[in-house]
XYZ file of N, CA and C in Angstrom:
402
model
N 101.188 88.588 120.056
C 100.452 89.556 119.371
C 101.134 90.410 118.286
N 100.895 90.417 116.955
C 102.436 91.440 116.369
C 101.499 92.938 116.556
N 102.465 93.552 115.964
C 102.393 94.858 115.967
C 101.049 95.597 115.125
N 101.206 94.813 114.185
C 99.697 94.908 113.269
C 98.465 94.342 113.870
N 98.321 93.512 114.368
C 97.418 93.154 115.255
C 96.951 93.886 116.457
N 98.397 94.109 117.108
C 97.644 95.561 118.227
C 97.307 96.414 117.500
N 97.628 97.088 116.505
C 97.206 98.515 115.849
C 95.800 98.156 115.417
N 95.511 96.756 115.030
C 94.092 96.485 114.155
C 92.937 96.531 115.414
N 93.792 96.308 116.369
C 92.637 95.526 117.739
C 92.311 97.110 118.357
N 93.296 97.835 118.295
C 93.257 99.285 118.667
C 92.251 100.508 118.035
N 92.486 100.164 116.598
C 91.552 100.624 115.618
C 89.941 100.051 115.425
N 89.999 98.729 115.741
C 88.529 98.502 116.072
C 87.890 98.699 117.200
N 88.610 98.800 118.533
C 88.471 99.812 119.533
C 87.771 100.835 119.460
N 88.543 101.927 118.706
C 88.148 103.247 118.772
C 89.020 104.004 119.390
N 90.230 102.994 119.530
C 91.450 104.171 120.585
C 92.215 104.707 119.233
N 91.625 104.875 118.398
C 92.790 105.682 116.989
C 91.625 106.384 116.588
N 90.734 106.830 117.217
C 89.791 107.977 116.797
C 90.691 109.282 116.431
N 91.403 109.705 117.558
C 92.005 111.037 117.492
C 92.872 110.779 116.522
N 93.505 109.934 115.768
C 94.346 109.929 114.480
C 93.445 109.835 113.426
N 92.405 109.272 113.356
C 91.625 109.657 112.105
C 91.096 110.989 111.975
N 91.084 111.929 113.012
C 91.055 113.435 112.866
C 91.529 114.094 112.661
N 92.687 113.882 113.367
C 94.271 114.577 112.819
C 94.397 114.291 111.477
N 94.481 113.010 110.705
C 94.565 112.522 109.813
C 93.766 113.154 108.555
N 92.754 113.321 108.923
C 91.621 114.276 107.965
C 92.298 115.907 107.923
N 92.197 116.262 109.232
C 92.714 117.691 109.235
C 94.290 117.841 108.449
N 95.101 117.147 108.588
C 96.636 116.703 107.889
C 96.327 117.504 106.112
N 95.041 115.883 105.932
C 95.109 116.122 104.335
C 94.293 117.364 103.982
N 93.492 117.901 104.635
C 92.993 119.323 104.335
C 94.005 120.084 103.924
N 95.058 120.504 105.140
C 95.653 121.550 104.980
C 96.838 121.149 104.575
N 97.132 119.911 103.472
C 98.813 119.951 103.018
C 97.793 119.188 101.888
N 96.683 119.286 101.437
C 95.874 118.761 99.473
C 97.269 119.281 98.750
N 97.566 120.469 98.655
C 97.860 121.014 97.657
C 99.575 120.484 97.591
N 100.041 120.509 98.332
C 101.574 119.923 99.010
C 101.425 118.727 98.439
N 100.839 117.581 98.356
C 100.595 116.347 98.343
C 100.564 115.919 96.644
N 99.542 117.219 95.834
C 99.424 116.898 94.439
C 100.630 117.675 93.931
N 101.558 118.429 94.773
C 103.167 118.698 94.220
C 103.752 117.840 94.272
N 103.755 117.319 95.315
C 104.913 116.193 95.704
C 104.266 114.891 94.520
N 103.238 114.763 94.371
C 102.466 113.428 93.235
C 103.510 113.912 91.739
N 102.916 115.367 91.673
C 103.477 116.130 90.360
C 105.029 115.917 90.056
N 105.827 115.893 91.581
C 107.476 116.396 90.902
C 107.894 114.802 90.705
N 107.164 113.640 91.310
C 107.477 112.232 91.301
C 107.235 111.912 89.975
N 105.974 112.259 89.400
C 105.906 112.079 87.671
C 106.586 112.704 86.780
N 106.928 114.329 87.405
C 108.357 114.658 86.325
C 109.816 113.670 86.353
N 109.920 113.030 87.238
C 111.042 112.435 87.518
C 110.684 111.059 86.922
N 109.616 111.101 86.220
C 108.920 109.417 85.703
C 108.753 108.207 86.461
N 107.907 108.803 87.235
C 107.486 107.833 88.381
C 106.483 108.134 88.877
N 105.094 107.507 88.080
C 103.700 107.347 88.196
C 103.134 106.773 89.733
N 103.095 107.527 90.291
C 102.607 107.263 91.888
C 101.092 107.635 91.911
N 100.747 106.753 92.344
C 99.013 106.671 92.508
C 98.866 107.208 93.881
N 97.962 108.403 93.959
C 97.401 109.143 94.774
C 97.446 108.434 96.273
N 97.170 107.277 96.439
C 97.371 107.049 97.804
C 98.603 106.908 98.187
N 99.256 106.043 97.823
C 100.460 106.117 97.553
C 101.336 107.529 97.564
N 101.060 108.570 96.943
C 101.899 109.723 97.511
C 101.484 110.304 98.297
N 100.150 109.864 98.890
C 99.808 110.435 100.147
C 100.936 109.841 101.617
N 100.857 108.803 101.260
C 101.542 107.437 102.269
C 102.997 108.409 102.103
N 103.928 108.152 100.978
C 105.189 109.010 101.175
C 105.448 110.561 101.514
N 104.608 111.071 101.221
C 104.512 112.279 101.826
C 104.490 112.298 103.784
N 103.345 111.621 103.868
C 103.748 111.266 105.609
C 104.598 110.852 106.237
N 105.036 110.022 105.504
C 106.846 109.133 105.691
C 107.633 110.380 105.747
N 107.546 111.108 104.905
C 108.399 112.100 104.230
C 108.375 113.374 105.798
N 107.209 113.505 106.091
C 107.056 114.712 107.042
C 107.529 113.827 108.347
N 106.597 112.503 108.313
C 106.833 111.670 109.668
C 106.337 111.969 111.368
N 105.021 113.237 110.703
C 104.362 113.880 111.195
C 102.570 114.189 110.980
N 101.915 113.654 111.706
C 100.835 114.889 111.279
C 100.303 115.713 112.154
N 100.564 115.878 113.386
C 99.970 116.391 114.537
C 100.989 116.642 115.740
N 102.411 117.129 115.323
C 103.388 117.433 116.076
C 102.941 117.654 117.383
N 102.113 118.544 117.676
C 101.992 118.782 119.370
C 100.931 117.758 120.111
N 99.923 116.598 119.192
C 99.637 115.750 119.672
C 100.650 114.286 120.120
N 101.461 114.061 119.217
C 102.390 113.429 118.939
C 103.133 113.732 120.411
N 103.547 115.002 120.848
C 104.650 115.381 121.605
C 103.520 115.004 123.668
N 102.571 115.546 123.323
C 101.671 115.263 124.228
C 101.479 113.429 124.799
N 101.135 112.774 123.524
C 101.214 111.369 123.760
C 102.940 111.164 124.262
N 103.655 111.640 123.926
C 104.896 110.896 124.333
C 105.391 111.667 125.969
N 105.071 112.810 126.345
C 104.800 112.926 127.674
C 104.481 112.116 128.755
N 102.829 111.493 127.987
C 102.176 110.610 128.761
C 102.662 109.289 128.812
N 103.688 109.048 127.457
C 104.510 107.749 127.945
C 105.857 107.705 128.799
N 106.234 108.838 128.877
C 107.467 109.414 129.903
C 106.592 109.543 131.390
N 105.417 109.657 131.705
C 104.700 109.785 132.935
C 104.544 108.164 133.399
N 104.029 107.544 132.485
C 103.881 106.191 132.539
C 105.059 105.457 133.175
N 105.895 105.788 132.104
C 107.560 105.094 132.970
C 108.153 105.785 134.170
N 107.613 106.830 134.393
C 107.729 107.315 135.537
C 107.232 106.760 136.834
N 106.131 106.665 136.901
C 105.273 105.597 137.575
C 105.586 104.244 138.030
N 105.918 103.694 136.531
C 106.373 102.688 136.869
C 107.517 102.022 137.686
N 108.741 103.246 137.334
C 109.661 103.240 137.794
C 109.573 103.379 139.712
N 109.195 104.323 140.056
C 108.129 104.782 141.357
C 107.894 103.743 141.894
N 106.602 102.860 141.173
C 106.089 101.440 141.589
C 107.514 100.371 142.036
N 108.781 100.468 140.999
C 109.309 99.040 141.138
C 110.094 99.832 141.996
N 110.770 101.061 142.045
C 112.074 101.346 142.861
C 111.343 101.633 144.504
N 109.753 101.726 144.877
C 109.331 102.267 145.737
C 110.140 103.839 146.292
N 110.157 104.215 145.404
C 110.284 106.155 145.423
C 110.436 106.837 144.282
N 110.086 108.365 144.396
C 110.226 108.815 143.159
C 111.574 109.153 142.905
N 111.453 108.901 140.931
C 112.726 108.791 140.206
C 112.971 110.111 140.254
N 113.771 110.810 139.517
C 114.399 111.936 138.985
C 113.663 112.139 137.455
N 112.257 112.837 137.209
C 112.063 112.991 136.218
C 112.726 113.269 135.266
N 113.907 113.936 135.136
C 114.873 114.102 134.349
C 115.379 113.254 133.386
N 115.919 112.541 134.368
C 116.570 110.910 133.987
C 115.530 110.018 133.740
N 114.282 109.939 134.135
C 113.590 109.033 133.197
C 113.384 109.440 131.966
N 112.790 111.409 131.557
C 112.516 111.379 130.446
C 114.109 111.276 129.585
N 115.143 111.515 129.717
C 116.393 111.397 128.434
C 116.492 109.991 128.214
N 116.380 108.794 129.623
C 116.295 107.378 129.398
C 115.100 106.855 128.297
N 113.667 107.557 128.791
C 112.848 107.246 127.498
C 112.999 107.388 126.649
N 113.581 108.858 126.141
C 113.636 109.161 125.009
C 115.029 108.288 124.187
N 116.184 108.124 124.581
C 117.235 107.204 124.034
C 116.448 105.695 123.691
N 115.825 105.096 124.656
C 115.515 103.927 124.696
C 114.302 103.758 123.619
N 113.345 104.435 123.810
C 112.185 104.368 122.899
C 111.451 105.335 122.246
N 112.081 106.390 122.442
C 111.146 107.556 121.380
C 111.385 107.405 119.798
N 112.501 106.436 119.281
C 112.494 106.070 118.126
C 111.537 105.236 117.643
N 111.207 104.041 118.477
C 110.388 103.536 118.163
C 109.187 103.474 118.216
N 108.678 104.589 119.000
C 107.776 105.346 119.331
C 107.018 105.739 118.204
N 107.748 106.325 117.468
C 107.594 107.382 116.314
C 107.578 107.011 115.280
N 108.026 105.799 115.063
C 107.853 104.473 113.867
C 106.259 104.175 114.032
N 106.107 103.366 115.270
C 104.974 102.367 115.682
C 103.958 103.701 115.153
N 103.847 105.345 115.819
C 102.847 106.096 115.095
C 102.418 106.042 113.631
N 103.467 106.083 113.205
C 103.368 106.432 111.454
C 102.780 104.978 111.080
N 103.174 103.650 111.477
C 102.252 102.826 111.270
C 101.007 102.811 111.237
N 100.534 103.513 112.929
C 99.181 103.711 113.344
C 98.727 104.609 112.059
N 99.529 105.727 111.394
C 98.695 106.714 110.742
C 98.221 106.200 109.312
N 99.584 105.100 108.973
C 99.481 104.357 107.803
C 98.363 103.384 107.746
N 98.175 102.920 108.667
C 96.626 102.011 108.829
C 95.461 102.355 108.709
N 95.198 103.585 109.806
C 94.296 104.524 109.431
C 94.117 104.565 108.429
N 94.789 104.948 107.453
C 94.720 105.756 105.898
C 94.090 104.576 105.390
N 94.753 104.037 105.189
C 94.564 102.226 104.549
C 93.329 101.862 105.015
N 92.578 101.971 106.071
C 91.483 101.441 106.362
C 90.238 102.467 105.907
N 90.640 103.814 105.733
C 89.631 104.871 105.409
C 89.825 105.581 104.368
N 91.021 104.711 103.170
C 91.622 105.446 101.702
C 90.763 106.323 101.231
N 89.381 105.539 100.865
C 88.513 105.929 100.287
C 87.785 107.628 100.753
N 87.565 107.575 101.652
C 87.497 108.471 102.099
C 88.376 109.564 102.580
N 89.488 109.221 102.663
C 90.650 110.066 102.814
C 90.607 110.503 101.385
N 90.761 110.003 100.725
C 90.985 110.418 98.882
C 90.230 111.715 98.299
N 89.047 111.416 99.022
C 87.893 111.797 98.285
C 87.953 113.578 98.995
N 88.941 113.820 100.152
C 89.228 114.836 100.738
C 89.985 115.425 99.770
N 91.055 114.803 99.349
C 92.152 115.301 98.274
C 91.175 115.899 97.388
N 90.151 115.130 96.725
C 89.749 115.813 95.217
C 89.003 116.993 95.525
N 88.417 117.428 96.717
C 87.587 118.747 96.648
C 88.436 119.641 96.743
């Protein structure tokens, strides 16, 4: 199963509902900044459609809800601690697991999260673009 297939399955199963709400709140909060971003691109001679401006803006910021993303990463670290504990038969050093997880997986985790956000935006683009118009 590809990454996109996995994201699609999670979306269809309702496991990306939190991202849907985060994205809506993000667009409301950043509506004017997204408009300014699109205007800046137009001033540089680049006619960027509104949906592309949203995606570029999200990719530039790399986050739509830092608090939730930190919380989700901490949950991943807890899972990693549990897995290592099962595999070794003893409790691992939490700091070592957190540091190792950050080195090995945090960049990939962030890229995957951004892909999920853009996927959710694309699936509900019309609804989200209406938010920007209001």
